[in-house]
Amino acid sequence: MLKTEELRRDHRLLLQLSYPSPDPDYSARVVRALEELGVEALELENPERLRLLGKGFRNIVLVGFKAGVRVALKIRRLDYAVKSTFREAYMLEQANRIGVGPTLLGHSDPVLVMSLVEGIDLTKWLLHTNPPSHAARQTLLEITYQCHRLDRAGIDHRELSDASKHVIVTQGGPVIIDFGSAGFSSRPKNLTSLINYISSKELERVRRDLGLGEVGRQTLRRYKEKYSKEDFEALLSEMNLL
Ligand SMILES: Nc1ncnc2c1ncn2[C@@H]1O[C@H](COP(=O)(O)OP(=O)(O)O)[C@@H](O)[C@H]1O
Ligand SMILES: [Mg+2]
């Protein structure tokens, strides 16, 4: 663990805040945001490296401490044009209102703080941890409900067709992460994307083991007209998830 104020004095670690290239000015800007957000310390992988949880094409995600609690710190990459996390924080906040996503804990300039989601990405969990079939079905059902709530709220995540990157299975259930591409839409495609993912070749064995059924185009089309509870339940029943 390294206190945020000590980070300013350790140049090697400080420069790791600026990815992919070490820019002192950008690192300083990130530290200012961390201080403003009340991030007391960062977690280390080893004495020379900050703990990196993940990397996307827009951000790196580190582990920090805020009010004594371990949190996820999403930090804009230097090579991503949009440095502000304002819009993403706003979309995550909207998702939080319907019980979706990691909890937003704060945001400032290029940093967004949220609850740490500890678990295994969905594809790996389904294919390699041999979950009991009732647990696998329960997890898929829970994600479909979350997608349905997003659809009804008019929030389109936009990156769920490859759900493996953006759904993490935790002890407490699946969590949809990364609202960086999310936006409002009158025709959100969360559940549609998830169904495409479940129908993919990669998950053929899982579908067979769980006895999942195929969704008819007609049922999906009807669902996308009104996103009604009845049409949603018709989808679940065709998928054989109920
Ligand atoms: N709240 C979180 N808790 C734990 N890990 C996270 C969290 N948010 C993101 N990650 C990890 O960091 C990676 C990149 O984050 P992501 O939000 O997808 O960034 P990007 O917007 O750049 O795609 C994810 O694939 C995941 O492994
Ligand atoms: Mg991402």
Coordinates of C-alpha atoms and ligand atoms in Angstrom, one line a residue:
M1 CA 0.0 0.0 0.0
L2 CA 1.3 3.4 -0.8
K3 CA -0.2 6.7 0.5
T4 CA -1.3 9.0 -2.2
E5 CA 0.9 11.8 -0.8
E6 CA 4.0 9.5 -1.0
L7 CA 3.1 8.8 -4.6
R8 CA 4.2 12.3 -5.5
R9 CA 7.7 11.6 -4.4
D10 CA 8.1 8.2 -6.0
H11 CA 8.6 9.0 -9.7
R12 CA 8.7 5.5 -11.0
L13 CA 5.3 4.7 -9.5
L14 CA 3.9 8.1 -10.2
L15 CA 4.5 7.7 -13.9
Q16 CA 2.5 4.5 -14.0
L17 CA -0.6 6.7 -13.6
S18 CA 0.0 7.8 -17.2
Y19 CA -0.5 5.0 -19.6
P20 CA 0.7 4.0 -22.2
S21 CA 3.4 6.6 -22.1
P22 CA 4.8 8.1 -18.9
D23 CA 3.8 11.8 -19.0
P24 CA 4.7 13.7 -15.8
D25 CA 2.1 16.4 -16.3
Y26 CA -0.7 13.9 -16.9
S27 CA 0.4 11.8 -13.8
A28 CA 0.3 15.0 -11.7
R29 CA -3.2 15.7 -13.0
V30 CA -4.3 12.1 -12.0
V31 CA -2.8 12.5 -8.5
R32 CA -4.7 15.8 -8.0
A33 CA -7.9 14.0 -8.9
L34 CA -7.1 11.1 -6.6
E35 CA -6.6 13.6 -3.7
E36 CA -9.7 15.5 -4.5
L37 CA -11.6 12.2 -4.4
G38 CA -10.3 11.3 -1.0
V39 CA -8.3 8.3 -2.3
E40 CA -5.9 7.7 0.6
A41 CA -3.7 5.1 -0.9
L42 CA -3.0 2.9 -3.9
E43 CA -2.4 -0.8 -3.7
L44 CA 0.9 -2.2 -5.0
E45 CA 1.6 -5.4 -7.0
N46 CA 5.1 -5.3 -5.7
P47 CA 7.4 -2.4 -4.5
E48 CA 7.9 -1.3 -8.1
R49 CA 4.4 -1.6 -9.6
L50 CA 0.9 -0.3 -8.8
R51 CA -1.7 -3.1 -8.8
L52 CA -3.4 -3.2 -12.2
L53 CA -6.8 -4.8 -12.3
G54 CA -7.4 -4.5 -15.9
K55 CA -6.9 -2.5 -19.1
G56 CA -9.3 -1.4 -21.7
F57 CA -8.8 0.7 -24.8
R58 CA -9.9 3.8 -22.9
N59 CA -8.7 3.2 -19.3
I60 CA -6.5 1.4 -16.9
V61 CA -8.1 0.2 -13.6
L62 CA -6.1 0.2 -10.4
V63 CA -6.9 -0.6 -6.8
G64 CA -7.1 2.1 -4.2
F65 CA -8.4 2.8 -0.7
K66 CA -11.1 5.3 0.1
A67 CA -12.4 5.7 3.6
G68 CA -10.4 2.6 4.5
V69 CA -12.2 0.5 1.9
R70 CA -10.6 -1.1 -1.2
V71 CA -12.0 0.4 -4.3
A72 CA -11.5 0.3 -8.1
L73 CA -9.9 3.4 -9.7
K74 CA -10.7 3.8 -13.4
I75 CA -8.1 6.2 -14.9
R76 CA -8.3 7.5 -18.5
R77 CA -5.5 6.5 -20.7
L78 CA -3.3 9.3 -22.1
D79 CA -4.1 8.1 -25.7
Y80 CA -7.8 8.3 -25.2
A81 CA -9.2 11.6 -26.4
V82 CA -11.9 12.0 -23.8
K83 CA -10.1 12.6 -20.5
S84 CA -13.2 13.6 -18.4
T85 CA -15.0 10.7 -16.7
F86 CA -18.1 12.9 -16.2
R87 CA -20.3 11.3 -18.8
E88 CA -19.4 7.7 -17.8
A89 CA -20.0 8.6 -14.2
Y90 CA -23.4 9.9 -15.1
M91 CA -24.4 6.8 -17.0
L92 CA -23.1 4.5 -14.2
E93 CA -25.1 6.5 -11.7
Q94 CA -28.3 6.0 -13.8
A95 CA -27.5 2.2 -13.9
N96 CA -27.0 2.2 -10.1
R97 CA -30.5 3.6 -9.6
I98 CA -31.8 0.3 -11.0
G99 CA -29.4 -1.8 -9.2
V100 CA -27.0 -2.4 -12.0
G101 CA -23.2 -2.0 -12.2
P102 CA -20.5 -1.3 -9.6
T103 CA -21.4 1.4 -7.2
L104 CA -20.2 4.9 -8.2
L105 CA -18.2 6.4 -5.3
G106 CA -17.0 9.5 -7.0
H107 CA -15.4 11.1 -10.1
S108 CA -13.1 13.9 -10.9
D109 CA -11.5 14.8 -14.2
P110 CA -9.8 11.6 -15.5
V111 CA -10.6 9.4 -12.5
L112 CA -13.7 7.5 -11.6
V113 CA -14.0 5.6 -8.3
M114 CA -16.3 2.7 -7.9
S115 CA -16.8 -0.4 -5.9
L116 CA -14.3 -3.2 -6.5
V117 CA -15.9 -6.1 -8.4
E118 CA -14.0 -9.3 -7.5
G119 CA -14.7 -12.4 -9.5
I120 CA -14.3 -14.2 -12.8
D121 CA -15.3 -13.0 -16.2
L122 CA -18.5 -14.7 -17.4
T123 CA -17.2 -16.8 -20.2
K124 CA -14.4 -18.2 -18.1
W125 CA -16.7 -18.8 -15.3
L126 CA -19.2 -20.7 -17.5
L127 CA -16.6 -22.7 -19.4
H128 CA -13.8 -23.4 -16.9
T129 CA -15.1 -23.4 -13.3
N130 CA -17.7 -26.1 -13.9
P131 CA -20.4 -24.3 -11.9
P132 CA -23.3 -26.5 -10.8
S133 CA -26.0 -26.1 -13.4
H134 CA -28.5 -24.5 -11.0
A135 CA -25.8 -21.8 -10.3
A136 CA -25.1 -21.3 -14.0
R137 CA -28.8 -21.0 -14.8
Q138 CA -29.3 -18.6 -11.8
T139 CA -26.4 -16.4 -13.0
L140 CA -27.7 -16.2 -16.6
L141 CA -31.2 -15.5 -15.3
E142 CA -29.9 -12.7 -13.1
I143 CA -28.0 -11.1 -16.0
T144 CA -31.1 -11.2 -18.2
Y145 CA -33.0 -9.4 -15.5
Q146 CA -30.3 -6.7 -15.3
C147 CA -30.4 -6.3 -19.1
H148 CA -34.2 -6.1 -19.0
R149 CA -34.0 -3.4 -16.3
L150 CA -31.4 -1.4 -18.4
D151 CA -33.7 -1.8 -21.5
R152 CA -36.7 -0.5 -19.6
A153 CA -34.7 2.4 -18.2
G154 CA -33.6 3.3 -21.8
I155 CA -29.9 2.8 -20.9
D156 CA -28.0 1.1 -23.7
H157 CA -24.7 -0.4 -22.5
R158 CA -23.6 -1.0 -26.1
E159 CA -20.8 -3.5 -25.3
L160 CA -22.7 -6.5 -24.1
S161 CA -22.5 -8.7 -27.3
D162 CA -19.1 -9.7 -26.0
A163 CA -20.4 -10.1 -22.5
S164 CA -17.3 -12.0 -21.3
K165 CA -15.4 -8.7 -21.1
H166 CA -18.1 -6.8 -19.3
V167 CA -19.8 -9.2 -16.9
I168 CA -18.0 -10.4 -13.8
V169 CA -19.4 -13.2 -11.7
T170 CA -18.8 -12.5 -8.0
Q171 CA -19.8 -14.4 -4.9
G172 CA -22.9 -12.1 -4.7
G173 CA -23.9 -12.7 -8.3
P174 CA -23.0 -11.2 -11.8
V175 CA -22.1 -7.5 -12.2
I176 CA -22.2 -5.7 -15.5
I177 CA -19.2 -3.3 -15.7
D178 CA -17.9 -0.5 -17.9
F179 CA -20.5 2.1 -18.8
G180 CA -17.9 4.0 -20.9
S181 CA -19.9 3.4 -24.1
A182 CA -23.3 3.5 -22.6
G183 CA -25.9 6.1 -23.6
F184 CA -29.6 6.7 -23.6
S185 CA -31.6 5.1 -26.4
S186 CA -35.2 4.5 -27.3
R187 CA -34.2 1.1 -28.7
P188 CA -31.7 -0.3 -26.2
K189 CA -30.2 -3.7 -27.1
N190 CA -28.9 -5.0 -23.8
L191 CA -31.0 -8.1 -23.7
T192 CA -30.7 -8.7 -27.4
S193 CA -26.9 -8.5 -27.1
L194 CA -26.9 -10.8 -24.2
I195 CA -29.0 -13.4 -26.1
N196 CA -26.6 -13.1 -29.0
Y197 CA -23.8 -13.8 -26.7
I198 CA -25.6 -16.8 -25.1
S199 CA -26.3 -18.1 -28.6
S200 CA -22.7 -17.9 -29.7
K201 CA -20.7 -20.9 -30.9
E202 CA -18.4 -20.5 -27.9
L203 CA -21.2 -21.3 -25.5
E204 CA -22.6 -24.3 -27.4
R205 CA -21.6 -26.8 -24.7
V206 CA -23.0 -24.6 -21.9
R207 CA -26.4 -24.3 -23.8
R208 CA -26.5 -28.1 -24.2
D209 CA -25.6 -28.8 -20.6
L210 CA -28.1 -26.4 -19.2
G211 CA -30.8 -27.4 -21.8
L212 CA -31.2 -23.8 -23.0
G213 CA -33.6 -23.2 -25.9
E214 CA -33.3 -21.0 -28.9
V215 CA -35.1 -17.7 -29.0
G216 CA -37.4 -17.1 -32.0
R217 CA -36.9 -14.0 -34.0
Q218 CA -40.6 -13.2 -33.7
T219 CA -40.5 -13.2 -29.9
L220 CA -37.4 -11.0 -29.9
R221 CA -38.9 -8.6 -32.3
R222 CA -42.0 -8.3 -30.2
Y223 CA -39.9 -7.7 -27.0
K224 CA -38.1 -4.9 -28.7
E225 CA -41.3 -3.0 -29.5
K226 CA -42.4 -2.3 -25.9
Y227 CA -39.9 -4.1 -23.6
S228 CA -42.9 -5.3 -21.7
K229 CA -42.8 -7.8 -18.8
E230 CA -45.0 -10.2 -20.7
D231 CA -42.7 -10.2 -23.7
F232 CA -39.7 -10.5 -21.5
E233 CA -41.2 -13.5 -19.8
A234 CA -42.0 -15.1 -23.1
L235 CA -38.3 -14.7 -24.0
L236 CA -37.2 -16.3 -20.7
S237 CA -39.6 -19.2 -21.3
E238 CA -38.3 -19.8 -24.8
M239 CA -34.7 -19.7 -23.5
N240 CA -35.9 -22.3 -20.9
L241 CA -34.4 -20.2 -18.2
L242 CA -37.5 -19.9 -16.0
Ligands
LIG1 N1 -15.2 -2.0 -10.8 C1 -14.3 -2.9 -11.2 N2 -13.8 -3.8 -10.3 C2 -12.9 -4.7 -10.7 N3 -12.3 -4.7 -12.0 C3 -12.7 -3.8 -12.9 C4 -13.7 -2.8 -12.5 N4 -14.0 -2.0 -13.6 C5 -13.1 -2.5 -14.6 N5 -12.4 -3.5 -14.1 C6 -11.4 -4.3 -14.9 O1 -10.7 -3.4 -15.7 C7 -10.8 -3.8 -17.1 C8 -11.0 -2.6 -18.0 O2 -12.1 -1.8 -17.5 P1 -13.2 -1.2 -18.5 O3 -14.2 -0.5 -17.6 O4 -13.7 -2.3 -19.4 O5 -12.3 -0.1 -19.3 P2 -12.5 0.5 -20.7 O6 -13.6 1.5 -20.6 O7 -11.2 1.1 -21.0 O8 -12.9 -0.6 -21.6 C9 -12.1 -4.7 -17.1 O9 -12.0 -5.7 -18.1 C10 -12.0 -5.4 -15.7 O10 -11.1 -6.5 -15.8
MG2 MG -14.2 -2.1 -21.4

